[in-house]
Structures are given as C-alpha cells and as structure tokens.
Amino acid sequence: MKLTGREKSSLILEGVITVILLILLDVAILGIIQDIIQTNPGVNSGIFMIKQSLKIGPMQAQIWSYQRIVIFFLVLINVWVVWWRLRRRYHLYQMNHIIGELHYIAQGHLDHRIPFRLKGSEQHVISSVNALVDSAVRSMNDERKIEKSKDELITNVSHDLRTPLTSIIGYLGLIEDKQYRNEEDILKYTHIAYRKAKQMKNLVEDLFEYTKVQQHGAPVNIMRVDLNQLLEQLTASFALEAEKRGIEISSKVIPNPLMIEADPEKLGRVFNNLVANAFKYGNGASYVRITAHQEGTNVIVTVANDGIPIPKKSLNHLFERFYRAEASRSRATGGTGLGLAIVKSIVNLHHGKVSVTSDEHETAFQVTLPLKQASDK
Ligand code: ATP
Ligand code: MG
C-alpha cells in the first residue's frame, strides 16, 4: 500500500510534534528528579554511597551517574512512544485505504478487488472483502443465468402452447362458422382439435413435472424399492404396445431382488420416459432391453434399443429441456422435449447420473444410482 503525499507529511508532522512534546516532558521529569535529590539530603547521601560502592578497576572508575541512567530510560520510552503513535496512525491510514476501496466497489465497480497486500490482521480484512465480492458476483451471475433460463422456458412454452392452440381454434372455428360439408367433416375437425388439446395437456403435465423436480430442494419420498419389481411392472405396462409394434421387450436385474433407496414414483417416471422414448424413436427397432446390475455401491440401469442411431451432434443436447433431435421434430410423435430433462433432474435428485451412447447397433441410456441415499438429504 502506498501512502499519499498528504498522509506522509501528516505522519512526519505527528512524529515531530510527539518528539517535541516528549523532549519537554523529559526536561520536566529531569528537573523534578534533580530537585528532589538536592532538597532531600537523605536521598543525596544514599546516591553517594551507592556511587562509592560501585567504583571499579585500578582507576576506581565511576560506572554510572544517575542522570545518564534516567536519560537512557527516558530515551528508550520516547522511542517506544514515537514508534507506537506512528504505527497507530499508519494503521489508521491503512483502514482508510481499505474503506476507500470498499466504497469504490460499493459504487458498482464489482470487477474491482482491493489490489494491495498488508501484513497481519489487515490482510485478513482485505482477503475477506475480496472473497465476499467474488461470491457476491458469482451469485449475481447465477441469478442472471436462472433469470435467463426462466425467460427461455416461458418463450418455449408459449410457442409450444400456441401452435396446437392455433389448430384447435382453427378447426373449432370451421365448425362454429358451419364451414363443413357433412358430419364426417365435423368428426374429422373435432378429432384434430381433440388430438391437439391432448398434446397441450401433455405439455402442461410435463412442464408441471419438470418445474416440480427442478426446484431446489424438491421433495423426494425416499424408501426401499425392489428394482426388479419396478422394472417388471414397467415392462408389463408396455407389453401390449410392444406386441402391436412387433418389438420384443425384456427386463433383467442382477442380483434379484435388488433393493435400492429411492422415490419409487419418480424413479418409475424416469424409466417410463426412457422406455417410451425407445418405442417412440427407436425407428426400425426389434427390441427394447432393460438391464440392471449392481456395481460397488451403485446400481446401473440400462435402457437399450436397436434401430436408427441418434446423430452424434444431438447426443450432447438430448438432456436439455425442449431439445428434440431433428428427425423427431418433423415427425408427428407429439413430444415436448421435456422427457429427458425430467429424467436428468430426477436422477440428480437421487445423486446419480445419466448418460447416452448411440451407434448403428444400439442406442442405450445408462442411469447410475447410489444404492443408499445420504440420510440428511
Ligand atoms: P416428451 O418426452 O417430453 O414427450 P420427447 O420425447 O421429444 O418429448 P425427450 O424425451 O426429452 O423429449 O427426448 C428428446 C429427444 O431425444 C427426442 O425428441 C428424440 O429425438 C431423442 N431420443 C430420445 N430417446 C431416443 C431413442 N431411444 N432413440 C432415438 N432418439 C431418441
Ligand atoms: Mg420423451
């Protein structure tokens, strides 16, 4: 830290004034001592006797005179007082500099940090201030990101709601204006409006689910779950659709039973989304295989299907909300692109991870979950 010219001169002035005051004080003290000795014969003769007894060497040299000793101690005290006052003043200037920097930062210069280093406790103050500004800036950036992502969410939702709503209004408008030729037309229009309304309901439900699991500290109802049972029930619920499409669906859990701590409802949603995707997008697929096995303190569940692979460039984006690979966007599968974002959020709530691989043989989603959940969570 560099002192300003004004601070330097005031420091020198303080030193000079202190020295002058101390010299005056010393002279007064010396005068008083002299006076006491001279007016007091007892003290005078005592000093003389001590002097006599302390003569040493062949020359009988006198090693002390009381004035010298008093002056020696006074000088020591003076030096200490001057040093103490200057040091105190210097600390005051340091604090002023720190406060000045703080004001500068508080005025909105959040990229500024206190640039100088000091010794001792002042450095603690500087480090703490800098760390505080760092964390404030970090949380402001996080806040901004959340804000931006909420705006994007609203934009996406409005867009995705407007598209089916426009169709619904369009087709119902045709009926309202009696622009149909026969009953068949009416049925056709209401059917389209009904399909679009269902699409909207799916989006709203997905959105509700997504915001629920996205929330910080979203409630998870952890209990012991038999994974084998859960996956078998899931397989059974897709059996009819699998038969219709000529796809073989199977689940295999090793060891059996495999008990894990999880929220059964949310976990069911995860695998339901993955299997539903496998059916919906596994173009030309002949099987959907669900396997689970224990690996150390984790369980790894894989949902795999064959068929056309997912393009490499899409793989990194699949878990982003509203992301749909190009091929599925144009198809009438009616997805909202929230399914995998929900999967990821639920897996995160269980302190696990989810990943995807896809090549010409197979597309596989792998969910890794801890067998036990930390009790404080
Ligand atoms: P939602 O699940 O909300 O109804 P969605 O299925 O389109 O909509 P996600 O489940 O998030 O959304 O899937 C995102 C995209 O990932 C899908 O649109 C699809 O392109 C791709 N995808 C997901 N699973 C598979 C799969 N098994 N095979 C091929 N592509 C897949
Ligand atoms: Mg989906």
Coordinates of C-alpha atoms and ligand atoms in Angstrom, one line a residue:
M1 CA 0.0 0.0 0.0
K2 CA 1.4 3.4 -0.9
L3 CA 0.7 6.4 1.3
T4 CA -0.3 9.7 -0.3
G5 CA 1.8 12.8 0.0
R6 CA -0.6 14.3 2.5
E7 CA -0.6 11.2 4.6
K8 CA 3.2 11.1 4.5
S9 CA 3.6 14.8 5.6
S10 CA 0.9 14.3 8.4
L11 CA 2.8 11.3 9.6
I12 CA 6.1 13.3 9.7
L13 CA 4.3 16.1 11.5
E14 CA 2.8 13.8 14.0
G15 CA 6.3 12.3 14.6
V16 CA 7.9 15.8 15.0
I17 CA 5.1 17.0 17.4
T18 CA 5.4 13.9 19.5
V19 CA 9.2 14.2 19.7
I20 CA 8.9 17.9 20.8
L21 CA 6.3 17.1 23.5
L22 CA 8.4 14.2 24.7
I23 CA 11.5 16.3 25.0
L24 CA 9.6 18.9 27.0
L25 CA 8.3 16.1 29.2
D26 CA 11.8 14.7 29.7
V27 CA 13.2 18.1 30.7
A28 CA 10.5 18.5 33.2
I29 CA 11.0 15.0 34.6
L30 CA 14.8 15.5 34.9
G31 CA 14.2 18.9 36.6
I32 CA 11.8 17.3 39.1
I33 CA 14.3 14.4 39.9
Q34 CA 17.2 16.9 40.3
D35 CA 15.1 19.0 42.7
I36 CA 14.1 16.0 44.8
I37 CA 17.7 14.9 45.2
Q38 CA 19.0 18.3 46.1
T39 CA 16.3 19.2 48.6
N40 CA 16.5 15.8 50.2
P41 CA 19.9 15.2 51.9
G42 CA 18.9 11.5 52.7
V43 CA 18.4 10.7 49.1
N44 CA 21.6 12.6 48.2
S45 CA 23.8 10.7 50.6
G46 CA 22.2 7.4 49.6
I47 CA 23.1 8.0 46.0
F48 CA 26.7 9.0 47.0
M49 CA 27.1 5.7 49.0
I50 CA 25.9 3.6 46.0
K51 CA 28.3 5.5 43.8
Q52 CA 31.2 4.7 46.1
S53 CA 30.4 1.1 46.3
L54 CA 30.2 0.8 42.5
K55 CA 33.7 2.2 41.7
I56 CA 35.6 -0.5 39.9
G57 CA 39.1 -1.2 38.3
P58 CA 42.5 0.3 39.2
M59 CA 41.4 3.8 38.2
Q60 CA 38.4 3.4 40.5
A61 CA 36.2 4.5 37.5
Q62 CA 32.7 5.5 38.2
I63 CA 30.5 3.4 36.0
W64 CA 27.3 5.4 36.4
S65 CA 25.8 8.7 37.0
Y66 CA 22.1 8.8 37.9
Q67 CA 21.4 11.4 35.2
R68 CA 22.8 9.1 32.5
I69 CA 20.6 6.3 33.6
V70 CA 17.5 8.4 33.8
I71 CA 18.2 9.9 30.3
F72 CA 18.9 6.4 28.9
F73 CA 15.5 5.1 30.1
L74 CA 13.7 8.3 29.0
V75 CA 15.2 7.9 25.5
L76 CA 14.0 4.3 25.4
I77 CA 10.5 5.2 26.5
N78 CA 10.5 8.1 24.0
V79 CA 11.5 5.9 21.1
W80 CA 8.8 3.4 22.0
V81 CA 6.1 6.2 22.3
V82 CA 7.0 7.7 18.9
W83 CA 7.0 4.3 17.3
W84 CA 3.7 3.3 18.8
R85 CA 2.0 6.6 17.8
L86 CA 3.3 6.5 14.2
R87 CA 2.3 2.8 13.9
R88 CA -1.2 3.6 15.1
R89 CA -1.5 6.4 12.7
Y90 CA -0.2 4.2 9.9
H91 CA -2.8 1.5 10.7
L92 CA -5.5 4.2 10.6
Y93 CA -4.4 5.2 7.1
Q94 CA -4.4 1.5 6.0
M95 CA -8.0 1.2 7.2
N96 CA -8.9 4.4 5.4
H97 CA -7.5 3.0 2.2
I98 CA -9.5 -0.3 2.7
I99 CA -12.7 1.7 3.3
G100 CA -12.0 3.9 0.2
E101 CA -11.6 0.7 -1.9
L102 CA -14.8 -0.7 -0.3
H103 CA -16.7 2.5 -1.3
Y104 CA -15.4 2.2 -4.8
I105 CA -16.6 -1.4 -5.1
A106 CA -19.9 -0.5 -3.5
Q107 CA -20.5 2.2 -6.2
G108 CA -20.9 -0.7 -8.6
H109 CA -17.3 -1.5 -9.7
L110 CA -17.8 -5.1 -9.0
D111 CA -14.9 -6.2 -11.1
H112 CA -12.6 -4.3 -8.8
R113 CA -10.7 -6.0 -6.0
I114 CA -8.5 -4.5 -3.2
P115 CA -5.2 -4.6 -5.0
F116 CA -2.6 -4.2 -2.2
R117 CA -1.4 -6.6 0.4
L118 CA -0.8 -5.8 4.0
K119 CA 0.7 -7.6 7.0
G120 CA -1.3 -9.2 9.8
S121 CA -5.0 -8.8 10.5
E122 CA -5.5 -6.1 7.9
Q123 CA -4.6 -8.7 5.2
H124 CA -7.4 -10.9 6.6
V125 CA -9.8 -8.0 6.2
I126 CA -8.6 -7.5 2.6
S127 CA -8.9 -11.2 1.7
S128 CA -12.3 -11.4 3.3
V129 CA -13.6 -8.4 1.4
N130 CA -12.2 -9.7 -1.9
A131 CA -13.7 -13.2 -1.3
L132 CA -17.0 -11.6 -0.4
V133 CA -17.1 -9.6 -3.6
D134 CA -16.2 -12.7 -5.6
S135 CA -19.0 -14.7 -4.0
A136 CA -21.5 -11.8 -4.5
V137 CA -20.5 -11.6 -8.2
R138 CA -20.8 -15.4 -8.6
S139 CA -24.3 -15.5 -7.1
M140 CA -25.4 -12.5 -9.2
N141 CA -24.2 -14.3 -12.3
D142 CA -26.0 -17.5 -11.2
E143 CA -29.1 -15.4 -10.6
R144 CA -28.9 -13.9 -14.0
K145 CA -28.5 -17.3 -15.6
I146 CA -31.6 -18.6 -13.8
E147 CA -33.5 -15.5 -14.9
K148 CA -32.4 -16.0 -18.5
S149 CA -33.3 -19.7 -18.4
K150 CA -36.7 -18.9 -17.0
D151 CA -37.3 -16.4 -19.8
E152 CA -36.3 -19.1 -22.3
L153 CA -38.6 -21.5 -20.6
I154 CA -41.5 -19.1 -20.9
T155 CA -40.7 -18.4 -24.6
N156 CA -40.6 -22.1 -25.4
V157 CA -43.7 -22.9 -23.5
S158 CA -45.7 -20.0 -25.1
H159 CA -44.5 -21.2 -28.5
D160 CA -45.3 -24.8 -27.9
L161 CA -48.8 -24.0 -26.5
R162 CA -49.6 -21.5 -29.3
T163 CA -49.0 -24.0 -32.1
P164 CA -51.6 -26.6 -31.1
L165 CA -53.9 -23.8 -29.7
T166 CA -53.9 -22.2 -33.2
S167 CA -55.0 -25.5 -34.7
I168 CA -57.7 -26.1 -32.1
I169 CA -59.2 -22.6 -32.6
G170 CA -58.9 -23.0 -36.4
Y171 CA -60.7 -26.3 -36.6
L172 CA -63.4 -25.4 -34.0
G173 CA -63.8 -22.1 -35.9
L174 CA -64.7 -24.1 -39.0
I175 CA -67.4 -25.9 -37.1
E176 CA -68.6 -22.7 -35.5
D177 CA -68.9 -21.0 -38.9
K178 CA -70.6 -24.0 -40.3
Q179 CA -67.8 -24.5 -42.9
Y180 CA -68.3 -28.2 -43.2
R181 CA -70.0 -30.3 -45.7
N182 CA -71.2 -33.3 -43.7
E183 CA -70.9 -35.0 -40.3
E184 CA -67.7 -36.7 -41.4
D185 CA -66.1 -33.3 -41.7
I186 CA -67.2 -32.3 -38.2
L187 CA -65.9 -35.6 -36.8
K188 CA -62.6 -35.0 -38.6
Y189 CA -62.2 -31.5 -37.3
T190 CA -63.1 -32.4 -33.7
H191 CA -60.7 -35.3 -33.8
I192 CA -57.9 -33.0 -34.8
A193 CA -58.8 -30.4 -32.2
Y194 CA -59.0 -33.3 -29.6
R195 CA -55.6 -34.6 -30.6
K196 CA -54.1 -31.1 -30.3
A197 CA -55.8 -30.5 -27.0
K198 CA -54.2 -33.7 -25.7
Q199 CA -50.8 -32.6 -27.0
M200 CA -51.3 -29.4 -25.0
K201 CA -52.3 -31.3 -21.9
N202 CA -49.1 -33.4 -22.2
L203 CA -47.0 -30.3 -22.4
V204 CA -48.6 -28.8 -19.4
E205 CA -48.2 -32.0 -17.4
D206 CA -44.6 -32.4 -18.5
L207 CA -44.0 -28.8 -17.6
F208 CA -45.6 -29.2 -14.2
E209 CA -43.5 -32.3 -13.6
Y210 CA -40.3 -30.6 -14.8
T211 CA -40.7 -27.5 -12.7
K212 CA -41.5 -29.7 -9.7
V213 CA -38.3 -31.8 -9.9
Q214 CA -36.2 -28.8 -11.0
Q215 CA -37.0 -26.8 -7.8
H216 CA -34.1 -26.5 -5.4
G217 CA -34.8 -29.0 -2.5
A218 CA -37.7 -30.7 -4.4
P219 CA -39.2 -33.2 -2.0
V220 CA -38.2 -36.8 -2.6
N221 CA -40.0 -39.6 -0.9
I222 CA -37.2 -42.0 -0.3
M223 CA -38.0 -45.6 0.6
R224 CA -36.6 -49.1 -0.1
V225 CA -37.6 -50.1 -3.6
D226 CA -37.3 -53.5 -5.3
L227 CA -35.8 -52.6 -8.6
N228 CA -36.7 -55.9 -10.2
Q229 CA -40.4 -55.5 -9.3
L230 CA -40.4 -51.9 -10.5
L231 CA -38.9 -52.8 -13.9
E232 CA -41.1 -55.9 -14.3
Q233 CA -44.2 -53.7 -13.8
L234 CA -42.9 -51.2 -16.3
T235 CA -42.2 -54.0 -18.9
A236 CA -45.7 -55.4 -18.4
S237 CA -47.3 -51.9 -18.9
F238 CA -45.6 -51.7 -22.3
A239 CA -46.3 -55.3 -23.3
L240 CA -49.3 -54.5 -25.4
E241 CA -47.7 -51.7 -27.3
A242 CA -44.6 -53.9 -27.9
E243 CA -46.8 -56.7 -29.3
K244 CA -48.6 -54.2 -31.6
R245 CA -45.3 -53.0 -33.0
G246 CA -43.6 -56.4 -33.1
I247 CA -40.9 -55.3 -30.7
E248 CA -39.5 -57.6 -28.0
I249 CA -39.4 -56.0 -24.5
S250 CA -37.5 -57.6 -21.6
S251 CA -36.0 -56.7 -18.2
K252 CA -33.3 -58.4 -16.3
V253 CA -32.0 -57.5 -12.8
I254 CA -28.9 -59.0 -11.2
P255 CA -28.9 -59.7 -8.3
N256 CA -32.5 -60.4 -7.8
P257 CA -34.1 -58.8 -5.7
L258 CA -32.1 -55.6 -5.9
M259 CA -33.1 -53.2 -3.3
I260 CA -32.3 -49.5 -3.6
E261 CA -33.3 -46.4 -1.7
A262 CA -35.2 -44.1 -4.0
D263 CA -38.5 -42.3 -4.6
P264 CA -40.5 -45.1 -6.4
E265 CA -42.9 -42.8 -8.1
K266 CA -40.1 -40.6 -9.5
L267 CA -37.9 -43.5 -10.4
G268 CA -40.8 -45.1 -12.3
R269 CA -41.2 -41.9 -14.2
V270 CA -37.5 -42.0 -15.2
F271 CA -37.7 -45.5 -16.7
N272 CA -41.1 -44.9 -18.1
N273 CA -39.8 -41.9 -20.1
L274 CA -36.8 -43.8 -21.3
V275 CA -38.8 -46.8 -22.4
A276 CA -41.5 -44.6 -24.0
N277 CA -38.7 -42.9 -26.0
A278 CA -37.3 -46.2 -27.1
F279 CA -40.7 -47.1 -28.5
K280 CA -41.3 -43.7 -30.0
Y281 CA -38.0 -43.0 -31.6
G282 CA -36.4 -46.5 -32.0
N283 CA -37.1 -46.4 -35.7
G284 CA -36.9 -50.0 -37.1
A285 CA -36.2 -51.3 -33.6
S286 CA -36.6 -55.1 -32.9
Y287 CA -36.0 -55.0 -29.1
V288 CA -36.1 -52.8 -26.0
R289 CA -33.9 -54.2 -23.3
I290 CA -33.9 -53.1 -19.7
T291 CA -31.0 -54.4 -17.6
A292 CA -29.9 -53.5 -14.1
H293 CA -26.8 -54.7 -12.2
Q294 CA -25.0 -53.7 -9.0
E295 CA -21.5 -52.2 -9.3
G296 CA -20.0 -51.5 -5.9
T297 CA -22.3 -49.1 -4.0
N298 CA -24.2 -48.2 -7.2
V299 CA -26.7 -49.7 -9.4
I300 CA -26.6 -49.3 -13.2
V301 CA -29.8 -49.5 -15.2
T302 CA -29.6 -49.5 -19.0
V303 CA -32.5 -49.0 -21.3
A304 CA -31.4 -50.0 -24.8
N305 CA -33.0 -50.4 -28.2
D306 CA -31.7 -51.1 -31.7
G307 CA -32.8 -49.2 -34.8
I308 CA -31.6 -45.9 -36.4
P309 CA -28.9 -44.3 -34.2
I310 CA -29.2 -40.8 -32.8
P311 CA -26.9 -38.3 -34.7
K312 CA -23.6 -37.6 -32.9
K313 CA -24.2 -33.9 -32.8
S314 CA -27.5 -34.4 -31.0
L315 CA -26.1 -36.7 -28.2
N316 CA -24.7 -33.8 -26.1
H317 CA -28.1 -31.9 -26.2
L318 CA -30.6 -34.7 -25.5
F319 CA -30.9 -33.9 -21.8
E320 CA -31.5 -30.2 -22.4
R321 CA -35.1 -29.2 -22.0
F322 CA -37.2 -28.8 -25.2
Y323 CA -34.4 -30.3 -27.2
R324 CA -35.6 -32.8 -29.9
A325 CA -33.3 -34.4 -32.4
E326 CA -34.1 -33.1 -35.9
A327 CA -35.6 -36.3 -37.2
S328 CA -38.2 -36.4 -34.4
R329 CA -39.1 -32.7 -34.6
S330 CA -40.6 -33.1 -38.0
R331 CA -42.4 -36.3 -37.1
A332 CA -45.8 -36.3 -35.6
T333 CA -44.7 -38.1 -32.4
G334 CA -46.0 -35.1 -30.4
G335 CA -43.2 -35.0 -27.9
T336 CA -42.4 -31.8 -25.9
G337 CA -38.7 -32.4 -25.5
L338 CA -39.0 -32.3 -21.7
G339 CA -38.9 -36.1 -21.0
L340 CA -35.1 -36.4 -20.8
A341 CA -34.8 -33.1 -18.9
I342 CA -37.2 -34.6 -16.3
V343 CA -35.1 -37.8 -16.3
K344 CA -31.9 -35.9 -15.6
S345 CA -33.5 -33.8 -12.8
I346 CA -34.9 -36.8 -11.1
V347 CA -31.6 -38.7 -11.3
N348 CA -29.8 -35.6 -9.9
L349 CA -32.3 -35.6 -7.0
H350 CA -31.1 -39.1 -6.3
H351 CA -27.5 -38.1 -6.6
G352 CA -27.0 -40.2 -9.6
K353 CA -26.0 -39.6 -13.2
V354 CA -27.4 -40.4 -16.7
S355 CA -25.7 -40.8 -20.0
V356 CA -26.4 -41.9 -23.5
T357 CA -24.5 -43.8 -26.2
S358 CA -25.7 -44.5 -29.7
D359 CA -24.2 -46.3 -32.7
E360 CA -25.5 -48.3 -35.6
H361 CA -26.1 -51.4 -33.3
E362 CA -27.8 -49.8 -30.4
T363 CA -29.0 -46.7 -28.6
A364 CA -28.5 -47.1 -24.8
F365 CA -29.4 -44.8 -21.9
Q366 CA -27.5 -45.6 -18.8
V367 CA -28.7 -44.5 -15.3
T368 CA -26.3 -44.8 -12.4
L369 CA -27.9 -44.5 -9.0
P370 CA -26.4 -45.0 -5.5
L371 CA -27.9 -47.9 -3.6
K372 CA -28.3 -45.8 -0.5
Q373 CA -29.3 -42.1 -0.2
A374 CA -27.5 -39.8 2.3
S375 CA -29.8 -39.6 5.4
D376 CA -29.5 -35.8 5.7
K377 CA -30.8 -35.2 2.2
Ligands
ATP1 P1 -41.5 -35.8 -24.3 O1 -40.8 -37.0 -23.7 O2 -41.5 -34.6 -23.4 O3 -42.9 -36.2 -24.7 P2 -39.6 -36.0 -26.3 O4 -39.7 -37.5 -26.2 O5 -39.5 -35.4 -27.7 O6 -40.8 -35.3 -25.6 P3 -37.2 -36.3 -24.7 O7 -37.8 -37.5 -24.1 O8 -36.5 -35.3 -23.9 O9 -38.4 -35.5 -25.5 O10 -36.3 -36.7 -25.9 C1 -35.5 -35.8 -26.6 C2 -35.2 -36.3 -28.0 O11 -34.2 -37.3 -27.8 C3 -36.3 -36.9 -28.7 O12 -37.1 -35.9 -29.4 C4 -35.6 -37.8 -29.7 O13 -35.2 -37.0 -30.8 C5 -34.3 -38.2 -28.9 N1 -34.4 -39.6 -28.4 C6 -34.7 -39.9 -27.1 N2 -34.7 -41.2 -26.9 C7 -34.4 -41.7 -28.1 C8 -34.2 -43.1 -28.5 N3 -34.3 -44.1 -27.7 N4 -33.8 -43.3 -29.8 C9 -33.7 -42.2 -30.6 N5 -33.9 -40.9 -30.3 C10 -34.2 -40.7 -29.0
MG2 MG -39.7 -38.5 -24.3

